[in-house]
mmCIF file of C-alpha atoms in Angstrom:
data_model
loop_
_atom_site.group_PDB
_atom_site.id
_atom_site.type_symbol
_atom_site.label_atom_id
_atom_site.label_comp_id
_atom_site.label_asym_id
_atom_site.label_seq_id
_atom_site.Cartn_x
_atom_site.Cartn_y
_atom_site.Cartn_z
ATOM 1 C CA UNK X 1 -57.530 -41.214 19.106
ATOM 2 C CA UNK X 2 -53.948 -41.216 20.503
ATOM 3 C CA UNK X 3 -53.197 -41.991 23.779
ATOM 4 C CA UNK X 4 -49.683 -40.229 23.791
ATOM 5 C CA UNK X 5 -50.069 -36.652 25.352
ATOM 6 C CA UNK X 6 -47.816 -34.240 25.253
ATOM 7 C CA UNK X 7 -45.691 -32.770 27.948
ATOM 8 C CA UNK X 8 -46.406 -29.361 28.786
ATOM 9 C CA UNK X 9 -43.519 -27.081 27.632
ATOM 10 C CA UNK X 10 -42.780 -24.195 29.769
ATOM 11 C CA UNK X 11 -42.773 -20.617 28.269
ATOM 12 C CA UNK X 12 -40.498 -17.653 30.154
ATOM 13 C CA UNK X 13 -36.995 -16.431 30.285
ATOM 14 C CA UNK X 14 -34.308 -18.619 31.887
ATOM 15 C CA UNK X 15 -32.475 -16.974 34.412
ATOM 16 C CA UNK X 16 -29.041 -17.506 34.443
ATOM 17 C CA UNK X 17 -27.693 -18.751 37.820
ATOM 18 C CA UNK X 18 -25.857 -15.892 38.722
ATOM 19 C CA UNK X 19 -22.347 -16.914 40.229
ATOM 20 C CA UNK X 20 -21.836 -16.830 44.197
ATOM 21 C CA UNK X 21 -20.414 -13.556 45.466
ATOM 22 C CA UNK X 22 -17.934 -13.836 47.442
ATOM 23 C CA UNK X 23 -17.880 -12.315 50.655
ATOM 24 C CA UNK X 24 -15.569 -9.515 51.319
ATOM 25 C CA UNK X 25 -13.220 -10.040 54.367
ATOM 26 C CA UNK X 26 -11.348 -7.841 56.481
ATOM 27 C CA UNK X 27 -8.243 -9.672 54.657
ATOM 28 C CA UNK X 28 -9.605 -8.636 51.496
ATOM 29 C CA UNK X 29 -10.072 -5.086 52.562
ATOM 30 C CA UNK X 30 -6.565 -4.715 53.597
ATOM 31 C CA UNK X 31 -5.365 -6.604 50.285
ATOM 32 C CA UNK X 32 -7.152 -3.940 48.212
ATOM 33 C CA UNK X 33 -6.077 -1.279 50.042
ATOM 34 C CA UNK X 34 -2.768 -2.120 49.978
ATOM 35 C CA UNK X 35 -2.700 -2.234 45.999
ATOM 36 C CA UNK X 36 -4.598 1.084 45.793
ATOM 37 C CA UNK X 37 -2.545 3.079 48.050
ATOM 38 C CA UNK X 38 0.525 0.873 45.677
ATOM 39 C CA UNK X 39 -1.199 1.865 42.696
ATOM 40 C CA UNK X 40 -1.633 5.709 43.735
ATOM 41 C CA UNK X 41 2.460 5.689 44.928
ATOM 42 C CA UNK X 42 3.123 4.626 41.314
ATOM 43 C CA UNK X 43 0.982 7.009 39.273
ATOM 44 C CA UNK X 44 1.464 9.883 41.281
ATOM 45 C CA UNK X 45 4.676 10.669 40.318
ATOM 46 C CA UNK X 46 3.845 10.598 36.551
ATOM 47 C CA UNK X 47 0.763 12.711 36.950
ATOM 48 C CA UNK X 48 2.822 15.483 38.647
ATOM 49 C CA UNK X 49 5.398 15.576 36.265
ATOM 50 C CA UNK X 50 2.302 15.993 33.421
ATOM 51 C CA UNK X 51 0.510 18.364 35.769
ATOM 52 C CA UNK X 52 4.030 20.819 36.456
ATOM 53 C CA UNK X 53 5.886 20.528 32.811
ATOM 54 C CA UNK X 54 2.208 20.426 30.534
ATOM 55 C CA UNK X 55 -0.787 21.916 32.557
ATOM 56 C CA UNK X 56 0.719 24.266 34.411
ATOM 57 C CA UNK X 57 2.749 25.895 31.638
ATOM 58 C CA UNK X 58 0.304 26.157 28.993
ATOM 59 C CA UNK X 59 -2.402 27.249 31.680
ATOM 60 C CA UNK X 60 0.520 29.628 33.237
ATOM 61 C CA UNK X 61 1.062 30.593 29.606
ATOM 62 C CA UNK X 62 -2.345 31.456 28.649
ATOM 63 C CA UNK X 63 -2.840 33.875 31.417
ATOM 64 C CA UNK X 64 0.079 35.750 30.349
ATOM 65 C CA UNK X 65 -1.186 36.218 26.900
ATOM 66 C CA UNK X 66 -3.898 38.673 28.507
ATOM 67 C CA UNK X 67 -1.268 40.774 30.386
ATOM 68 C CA UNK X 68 1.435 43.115 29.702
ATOM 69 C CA UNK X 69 5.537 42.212 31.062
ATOM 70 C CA UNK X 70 8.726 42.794 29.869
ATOM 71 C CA UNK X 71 10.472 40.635 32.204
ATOM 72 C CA UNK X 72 11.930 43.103 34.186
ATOM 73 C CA UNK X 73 8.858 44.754 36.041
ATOM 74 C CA UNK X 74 7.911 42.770 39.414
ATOM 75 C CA UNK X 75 4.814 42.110 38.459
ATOM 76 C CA UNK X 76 2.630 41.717 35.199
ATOM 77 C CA UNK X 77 0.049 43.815 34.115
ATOM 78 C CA UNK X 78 -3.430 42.803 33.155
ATOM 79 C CA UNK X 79 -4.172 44.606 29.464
ATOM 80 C CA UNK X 80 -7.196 41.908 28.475
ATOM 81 C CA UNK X 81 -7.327 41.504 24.674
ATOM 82 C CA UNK X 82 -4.703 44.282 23.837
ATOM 83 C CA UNK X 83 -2.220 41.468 23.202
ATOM 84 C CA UNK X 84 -4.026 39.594 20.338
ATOM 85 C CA UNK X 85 -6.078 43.075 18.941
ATOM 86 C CA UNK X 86 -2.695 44.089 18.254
ATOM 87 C CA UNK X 87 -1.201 40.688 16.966
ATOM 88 C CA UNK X 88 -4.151 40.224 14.957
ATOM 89 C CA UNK X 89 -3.773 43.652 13.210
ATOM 90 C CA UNK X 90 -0.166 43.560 12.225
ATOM 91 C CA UNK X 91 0.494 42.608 8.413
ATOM 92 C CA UNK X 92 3.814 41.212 9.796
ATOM 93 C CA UNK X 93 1.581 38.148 11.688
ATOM 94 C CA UNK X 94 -0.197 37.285 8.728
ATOM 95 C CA UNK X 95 2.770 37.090 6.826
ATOM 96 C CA UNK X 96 4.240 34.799 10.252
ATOM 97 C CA UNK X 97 0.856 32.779 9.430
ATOM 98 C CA UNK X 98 1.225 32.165 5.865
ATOM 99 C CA UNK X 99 5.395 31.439 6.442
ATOM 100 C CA UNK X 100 4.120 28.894 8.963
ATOM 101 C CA UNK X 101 1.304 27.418 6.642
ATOM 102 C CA UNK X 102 3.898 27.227 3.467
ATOM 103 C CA UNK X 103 6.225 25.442 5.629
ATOM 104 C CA UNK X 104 3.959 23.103 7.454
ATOM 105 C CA UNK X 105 2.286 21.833 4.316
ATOM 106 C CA UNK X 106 5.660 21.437 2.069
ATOM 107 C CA UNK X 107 8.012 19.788 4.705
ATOM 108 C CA UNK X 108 5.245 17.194 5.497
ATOM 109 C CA UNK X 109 3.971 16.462 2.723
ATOM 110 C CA UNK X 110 6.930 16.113 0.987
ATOM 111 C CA UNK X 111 8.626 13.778 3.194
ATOM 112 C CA UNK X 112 5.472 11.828 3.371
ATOM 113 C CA UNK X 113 5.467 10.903 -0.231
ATOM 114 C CA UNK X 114 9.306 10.942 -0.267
ATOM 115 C CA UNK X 115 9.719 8.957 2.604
ATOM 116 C CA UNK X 116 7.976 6.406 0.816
ATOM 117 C CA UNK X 117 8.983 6.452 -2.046
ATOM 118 C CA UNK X 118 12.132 5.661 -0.684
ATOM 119 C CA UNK X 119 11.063 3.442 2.103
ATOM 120 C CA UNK X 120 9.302 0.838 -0.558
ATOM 121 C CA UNK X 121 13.076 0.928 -2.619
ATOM 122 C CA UNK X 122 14.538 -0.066 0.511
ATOM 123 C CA UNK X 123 11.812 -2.881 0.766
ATOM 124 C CA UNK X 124 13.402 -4.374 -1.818
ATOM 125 C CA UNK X 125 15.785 -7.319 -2.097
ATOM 126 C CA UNK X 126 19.022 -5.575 -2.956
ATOM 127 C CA UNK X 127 22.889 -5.317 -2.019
ATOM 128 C CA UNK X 128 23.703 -3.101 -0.083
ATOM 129 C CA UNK X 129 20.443 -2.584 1.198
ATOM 130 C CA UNK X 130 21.240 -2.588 5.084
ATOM 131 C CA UNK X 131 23.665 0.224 4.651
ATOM 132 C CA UNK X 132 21.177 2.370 2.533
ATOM 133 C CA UNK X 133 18.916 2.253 5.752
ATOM 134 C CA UNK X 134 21.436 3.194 8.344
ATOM 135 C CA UNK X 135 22.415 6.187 5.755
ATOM 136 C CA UNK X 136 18.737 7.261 5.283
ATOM 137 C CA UNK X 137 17.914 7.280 8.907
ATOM 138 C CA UNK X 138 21.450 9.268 9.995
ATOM 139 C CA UNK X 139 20.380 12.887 9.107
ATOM 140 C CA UNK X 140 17.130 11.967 12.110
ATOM 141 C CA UNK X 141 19.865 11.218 14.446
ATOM 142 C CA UNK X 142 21.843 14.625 13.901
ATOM 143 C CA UNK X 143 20.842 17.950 16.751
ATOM 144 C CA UNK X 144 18.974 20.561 14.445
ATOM 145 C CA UNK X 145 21.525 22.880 14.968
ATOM 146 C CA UNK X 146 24.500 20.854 13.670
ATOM 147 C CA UNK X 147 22.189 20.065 10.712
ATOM 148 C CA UNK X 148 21.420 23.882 10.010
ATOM 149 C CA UNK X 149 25.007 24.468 10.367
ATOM 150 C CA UNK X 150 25.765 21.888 7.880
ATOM 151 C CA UNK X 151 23.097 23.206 5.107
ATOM 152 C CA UNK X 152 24.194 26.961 5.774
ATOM 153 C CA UNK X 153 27.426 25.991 4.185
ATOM 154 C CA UNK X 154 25.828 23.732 1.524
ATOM 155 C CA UNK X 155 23.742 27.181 0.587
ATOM 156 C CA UNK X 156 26.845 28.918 0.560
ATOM 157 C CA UNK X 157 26.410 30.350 -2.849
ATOM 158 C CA UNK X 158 30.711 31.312 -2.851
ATOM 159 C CA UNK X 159 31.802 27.880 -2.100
ATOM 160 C CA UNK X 160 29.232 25.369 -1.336
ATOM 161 C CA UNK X 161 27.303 22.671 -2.780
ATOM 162 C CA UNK X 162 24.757 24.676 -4.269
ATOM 163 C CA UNK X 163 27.357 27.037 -6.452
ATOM 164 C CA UNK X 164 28.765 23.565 -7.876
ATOM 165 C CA UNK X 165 25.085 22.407 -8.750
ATOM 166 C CA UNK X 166 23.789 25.313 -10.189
ATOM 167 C CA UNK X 167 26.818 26.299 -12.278
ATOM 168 C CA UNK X 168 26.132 22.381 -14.188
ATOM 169 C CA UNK X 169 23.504 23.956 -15.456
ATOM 170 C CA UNK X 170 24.800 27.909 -16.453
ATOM 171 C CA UNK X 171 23.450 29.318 -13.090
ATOM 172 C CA UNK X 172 24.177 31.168 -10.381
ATOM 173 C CA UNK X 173 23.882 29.988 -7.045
ATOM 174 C CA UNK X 174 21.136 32.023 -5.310
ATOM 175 C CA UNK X 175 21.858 33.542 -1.864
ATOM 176 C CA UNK X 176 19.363 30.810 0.264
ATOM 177 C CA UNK X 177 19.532 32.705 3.349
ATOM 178 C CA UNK X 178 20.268 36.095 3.116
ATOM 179 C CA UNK X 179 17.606 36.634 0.369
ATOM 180 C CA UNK X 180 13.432 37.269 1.233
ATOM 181 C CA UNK X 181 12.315 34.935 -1.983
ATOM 182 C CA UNK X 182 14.556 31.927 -0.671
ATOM 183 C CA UNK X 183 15.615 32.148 2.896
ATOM 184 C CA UNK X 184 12.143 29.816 3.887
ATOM 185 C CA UNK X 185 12.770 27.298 0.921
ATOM 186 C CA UNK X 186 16.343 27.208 2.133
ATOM 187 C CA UNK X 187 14.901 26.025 6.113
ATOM 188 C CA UNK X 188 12.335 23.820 4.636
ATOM 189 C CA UNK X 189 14.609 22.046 2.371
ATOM 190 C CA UNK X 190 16.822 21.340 5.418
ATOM 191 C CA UNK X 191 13.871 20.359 7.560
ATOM 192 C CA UNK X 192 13.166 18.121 5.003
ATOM 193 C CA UNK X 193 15.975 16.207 4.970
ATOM 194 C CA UNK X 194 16.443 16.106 8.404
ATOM 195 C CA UNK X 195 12.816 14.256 8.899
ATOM 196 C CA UNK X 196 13.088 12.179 5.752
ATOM 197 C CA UNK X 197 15.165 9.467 7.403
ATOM 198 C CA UNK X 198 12.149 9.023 10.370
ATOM 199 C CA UNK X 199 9.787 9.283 7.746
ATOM 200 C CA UNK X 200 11.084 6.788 5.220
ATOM 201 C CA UNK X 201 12.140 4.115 8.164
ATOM 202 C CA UNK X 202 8.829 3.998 9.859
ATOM 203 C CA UNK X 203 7.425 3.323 5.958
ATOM 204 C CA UNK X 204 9.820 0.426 5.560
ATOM 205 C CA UNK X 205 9.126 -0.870 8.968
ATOM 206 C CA UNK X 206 5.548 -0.571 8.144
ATOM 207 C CA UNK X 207 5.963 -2.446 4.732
ATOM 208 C CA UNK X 208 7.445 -5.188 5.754
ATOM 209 C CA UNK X 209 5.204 -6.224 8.210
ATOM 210 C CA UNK X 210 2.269 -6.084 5.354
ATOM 211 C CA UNK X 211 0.149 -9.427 4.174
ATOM 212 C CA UNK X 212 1.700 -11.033 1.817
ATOM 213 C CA UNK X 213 -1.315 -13.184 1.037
ATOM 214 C CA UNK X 214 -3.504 -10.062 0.340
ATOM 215 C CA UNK X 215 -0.790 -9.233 -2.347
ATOM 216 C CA UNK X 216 -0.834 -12.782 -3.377
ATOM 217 C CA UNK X 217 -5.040 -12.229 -4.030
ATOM 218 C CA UNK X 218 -4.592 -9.175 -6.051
ATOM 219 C CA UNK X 219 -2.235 -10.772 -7.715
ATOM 220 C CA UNK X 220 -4.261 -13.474 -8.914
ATOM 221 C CA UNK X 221 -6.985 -10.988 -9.879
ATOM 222 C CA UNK X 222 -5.104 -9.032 -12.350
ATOM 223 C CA UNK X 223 -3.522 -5.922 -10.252
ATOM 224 C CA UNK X 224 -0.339 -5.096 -10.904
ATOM 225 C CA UNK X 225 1.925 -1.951 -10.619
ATOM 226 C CA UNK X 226 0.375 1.618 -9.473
ATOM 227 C CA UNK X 227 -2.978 -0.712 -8.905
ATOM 228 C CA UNK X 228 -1.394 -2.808 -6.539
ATOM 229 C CA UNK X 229 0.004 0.197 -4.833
ATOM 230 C CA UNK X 230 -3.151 2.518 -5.036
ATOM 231 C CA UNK X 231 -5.541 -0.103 -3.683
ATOM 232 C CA UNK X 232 -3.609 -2.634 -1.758
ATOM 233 C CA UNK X 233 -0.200 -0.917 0.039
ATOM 234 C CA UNK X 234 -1.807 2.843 0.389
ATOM 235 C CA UNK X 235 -4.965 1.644 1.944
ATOM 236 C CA UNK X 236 -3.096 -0.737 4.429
ATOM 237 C CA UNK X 237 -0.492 1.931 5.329
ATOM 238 C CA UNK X 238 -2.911 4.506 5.998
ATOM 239 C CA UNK X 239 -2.467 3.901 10.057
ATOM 240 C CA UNK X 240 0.996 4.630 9.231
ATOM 241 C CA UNK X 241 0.609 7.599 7.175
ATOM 242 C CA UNK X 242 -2.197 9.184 10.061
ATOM 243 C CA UNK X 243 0.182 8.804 12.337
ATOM 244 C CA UNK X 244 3.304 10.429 10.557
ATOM 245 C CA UNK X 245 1.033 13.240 9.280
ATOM 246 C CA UNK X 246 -0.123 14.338 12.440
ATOM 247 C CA UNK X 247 4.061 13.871 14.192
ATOM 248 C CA UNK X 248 4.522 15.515 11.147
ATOM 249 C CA UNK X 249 2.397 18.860 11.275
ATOM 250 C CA UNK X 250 3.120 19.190 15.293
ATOM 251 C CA UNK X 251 7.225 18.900 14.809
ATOM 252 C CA UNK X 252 7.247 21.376 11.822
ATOM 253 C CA UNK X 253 5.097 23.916 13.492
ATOM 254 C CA UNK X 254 7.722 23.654 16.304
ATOM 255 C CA UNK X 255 10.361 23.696 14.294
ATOM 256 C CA UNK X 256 13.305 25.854 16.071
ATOM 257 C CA UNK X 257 16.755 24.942 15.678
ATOM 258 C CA UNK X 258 17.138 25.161 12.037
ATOM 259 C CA UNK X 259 15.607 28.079 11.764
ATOM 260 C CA UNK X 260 18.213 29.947 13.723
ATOM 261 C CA UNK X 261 21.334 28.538 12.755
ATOM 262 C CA UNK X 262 20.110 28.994 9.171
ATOM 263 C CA UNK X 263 18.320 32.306 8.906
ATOM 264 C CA UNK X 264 17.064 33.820 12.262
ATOM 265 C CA UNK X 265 14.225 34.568 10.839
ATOM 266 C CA UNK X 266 15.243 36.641 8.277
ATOM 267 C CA UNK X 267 15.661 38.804 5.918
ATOM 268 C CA UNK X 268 13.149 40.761 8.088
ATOM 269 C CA UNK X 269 9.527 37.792 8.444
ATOM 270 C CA UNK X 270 10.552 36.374 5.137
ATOM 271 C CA UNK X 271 11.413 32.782 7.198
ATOM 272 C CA UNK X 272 9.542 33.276 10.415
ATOM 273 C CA UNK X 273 7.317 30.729 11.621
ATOM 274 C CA UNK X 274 4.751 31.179 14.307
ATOM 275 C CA UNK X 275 7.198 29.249 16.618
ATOM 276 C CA UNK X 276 9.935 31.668 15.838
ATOM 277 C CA UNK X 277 7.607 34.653 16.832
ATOM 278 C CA UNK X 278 7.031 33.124 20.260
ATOM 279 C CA UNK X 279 10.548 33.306 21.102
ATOM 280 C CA UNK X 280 11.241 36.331 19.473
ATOM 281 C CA UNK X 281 8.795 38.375 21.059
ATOM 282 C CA UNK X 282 9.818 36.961 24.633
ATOM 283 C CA UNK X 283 13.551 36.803 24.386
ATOM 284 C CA UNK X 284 14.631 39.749 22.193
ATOM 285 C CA UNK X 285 11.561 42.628 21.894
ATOM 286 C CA UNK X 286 11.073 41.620 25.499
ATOM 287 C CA UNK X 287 7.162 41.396 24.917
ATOM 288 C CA UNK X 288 6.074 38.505 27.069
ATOM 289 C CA UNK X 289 2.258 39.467 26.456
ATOM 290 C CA UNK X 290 2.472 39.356 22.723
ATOM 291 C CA UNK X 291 4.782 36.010 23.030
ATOM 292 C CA UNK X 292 2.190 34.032 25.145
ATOM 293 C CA UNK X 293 -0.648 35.145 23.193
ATOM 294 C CA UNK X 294 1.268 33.874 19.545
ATOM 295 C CA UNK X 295 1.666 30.563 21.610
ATOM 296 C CA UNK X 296 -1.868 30.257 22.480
ATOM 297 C CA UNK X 297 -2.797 30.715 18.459
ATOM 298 C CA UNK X 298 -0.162 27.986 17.391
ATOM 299 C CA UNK X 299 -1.700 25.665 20.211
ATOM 300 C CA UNK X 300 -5.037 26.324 19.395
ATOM 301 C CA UNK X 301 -4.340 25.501 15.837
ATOM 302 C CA UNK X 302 -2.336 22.114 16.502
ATOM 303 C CA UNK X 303 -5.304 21.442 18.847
ATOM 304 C CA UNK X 304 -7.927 22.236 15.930
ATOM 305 C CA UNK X 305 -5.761 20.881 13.173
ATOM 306 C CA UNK X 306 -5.463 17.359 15.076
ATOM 307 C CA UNK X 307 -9.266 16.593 15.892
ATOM 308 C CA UNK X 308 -9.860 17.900 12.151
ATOM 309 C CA UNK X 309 -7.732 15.400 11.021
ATOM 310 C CA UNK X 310 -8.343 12.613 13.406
ATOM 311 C CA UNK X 311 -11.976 12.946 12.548
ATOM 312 C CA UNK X 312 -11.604 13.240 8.401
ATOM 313 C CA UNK X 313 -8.858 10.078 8.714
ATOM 314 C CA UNK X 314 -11.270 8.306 10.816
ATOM 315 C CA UNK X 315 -13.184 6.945 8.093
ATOM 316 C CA UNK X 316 -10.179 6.150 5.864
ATOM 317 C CA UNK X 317 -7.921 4.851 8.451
ATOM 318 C CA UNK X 318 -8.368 0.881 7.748
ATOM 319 C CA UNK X 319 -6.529 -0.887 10.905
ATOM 320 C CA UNK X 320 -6.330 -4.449 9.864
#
């Protein structure tokens, strides 16, 4: 029989040593108020400015939708749902809806896939290339309204652009802005090109800072062409693309500037946008109740639109 025994081995949890606290001094109290009354002299300032120019507006905003002013009476006067019954029952706001809808969904999507398009040519290694991005990314830099000026005499259908273009092809020019079938192509094709130059830039950026070596693996595997675009650049620019489609459905919807200097709105809804009603009510039928209550929809809508979207994306969105 051995003579070894063994060593008893002892079963439990280990407690770690838990590090000495260190005990909190009258120096240390001052020290940490000092940097919180420091930190709250900092952030104050920014928190009012959110609190007066965002909070306060749309929660200002939202109480006027339930009342009744015309900007001239003292006071407002409290109607409760009147304002959106009666929005909500007019053919001319669906029409407003579907304009803003139409417009939304064209102008973003097509400078999505436009932008890059455009953005992976000016990826490439060619001459020239530099000045090809400062031109694609000038039309961003340009006011709205001195780009809706410009386009209102490209649509010219006497003298502009347009005339020349369509009379290549045995055509007349139509009349973009004075005409109900072509007066909301005619602002988003000008919104459109205005955006494009953000649009494709942020793409290039974007696809130059790819992987090379995941390129370099597909490569070696066989893909080549739309594969190597479907399942290697699309997935990795997805971040990108979230991000530009969401910019891109809360500028259009707000979209002002070119819609005035090209067609105020006209011929009759035909290019109104839900924006366009908000200041059209307010500012020239002098319905502030109506106005406010039109804002509240299109916020409600960007708000809903957004968490839709940041929800569907956030299984597809690959951040790597």
């Amino acid at each position: 029989m051995s003579a070894l025994t063994k060593a008893p081995i002892a079963v439990g949890k280990s407690k770690a040593a838990k590090p000495p606290q260190r005990p909190v001094t009258p120096e240390r109290r001052r020290s940490n108020r000092r940097e919180a009354i420091l930190f709250l002299v900092l952030i104050l300032p920014n928190i009012a400015a959110i609190v007066v120019f965002s909070y306060y507006p749309t929660a200002y905003n939202f109480i006027l939708s339930f009342m009744d002013w015309d900007l001239v009476a003292p006071f407002p006067e409290w109607v409760g749902l009147e304002n959106y019954q009666r929005m909500f029952a007019s053919p001319r706001f669906v029409e407003v809806l579907a304009n803003t809808l139409l417009f939304t969904l064209v102008a973003v999507g097509g400078t999505l896939v436009l932008g890059l398009g455009v953005g992976q040519l000016l990826a490439q290694r060619l001459k020239f290339s530099g000045f090809a991005r400062t031109m694609a990314f000038a039309p961003h830099m340009l006011p709205g309204a001195a780009v809706g000026v410009l386009w209102l005499f490209m649509f010219d259908p006497t003298y502009g652009l347009s005339r020349w273009l369509f009379n290549m092809i045995g055509l007349d020019s139509p009349s973009w802005t004075t005409t109900s079938d072509w007066s909301l192509w005619a602002v988003i094709i000008a919104y459109s090109w205005q955006r494009l130059g953000f649009v494709t830039i942020i793409y290039y950026t974007a696809i130059q800072d790819l992987p090379q070596d995941v390129y370099e693996a597909a490569e070696l595997d066989g893909a080549r062409g739309s594969k190597l675009f479907w399942y290697i650049t699309r997935p990795l620019l997805s971040p990108v693309t979230f991000f530009l489609s969401v910019t891109g459905i809360i500028s259009a919807a707000q979209a002002f500037d070119i819609i005035a200097t090209l067609t105020d709105g006209g011929p009759g809804s035909s290019s109104t946008t839900l924006n366009w009603m908000v200041y059209e009510e307010a500012f020239k039928k002098f319905d502030v109740g109506t106005s406010a209550a039109a804002a509240t929809v299109l916020f409600l809508i960007l708000l809903v639109v957004t968490l839709i979207q940041a929800r569907a994306q956030g299984r597809q969105v690959h951040y790597s």
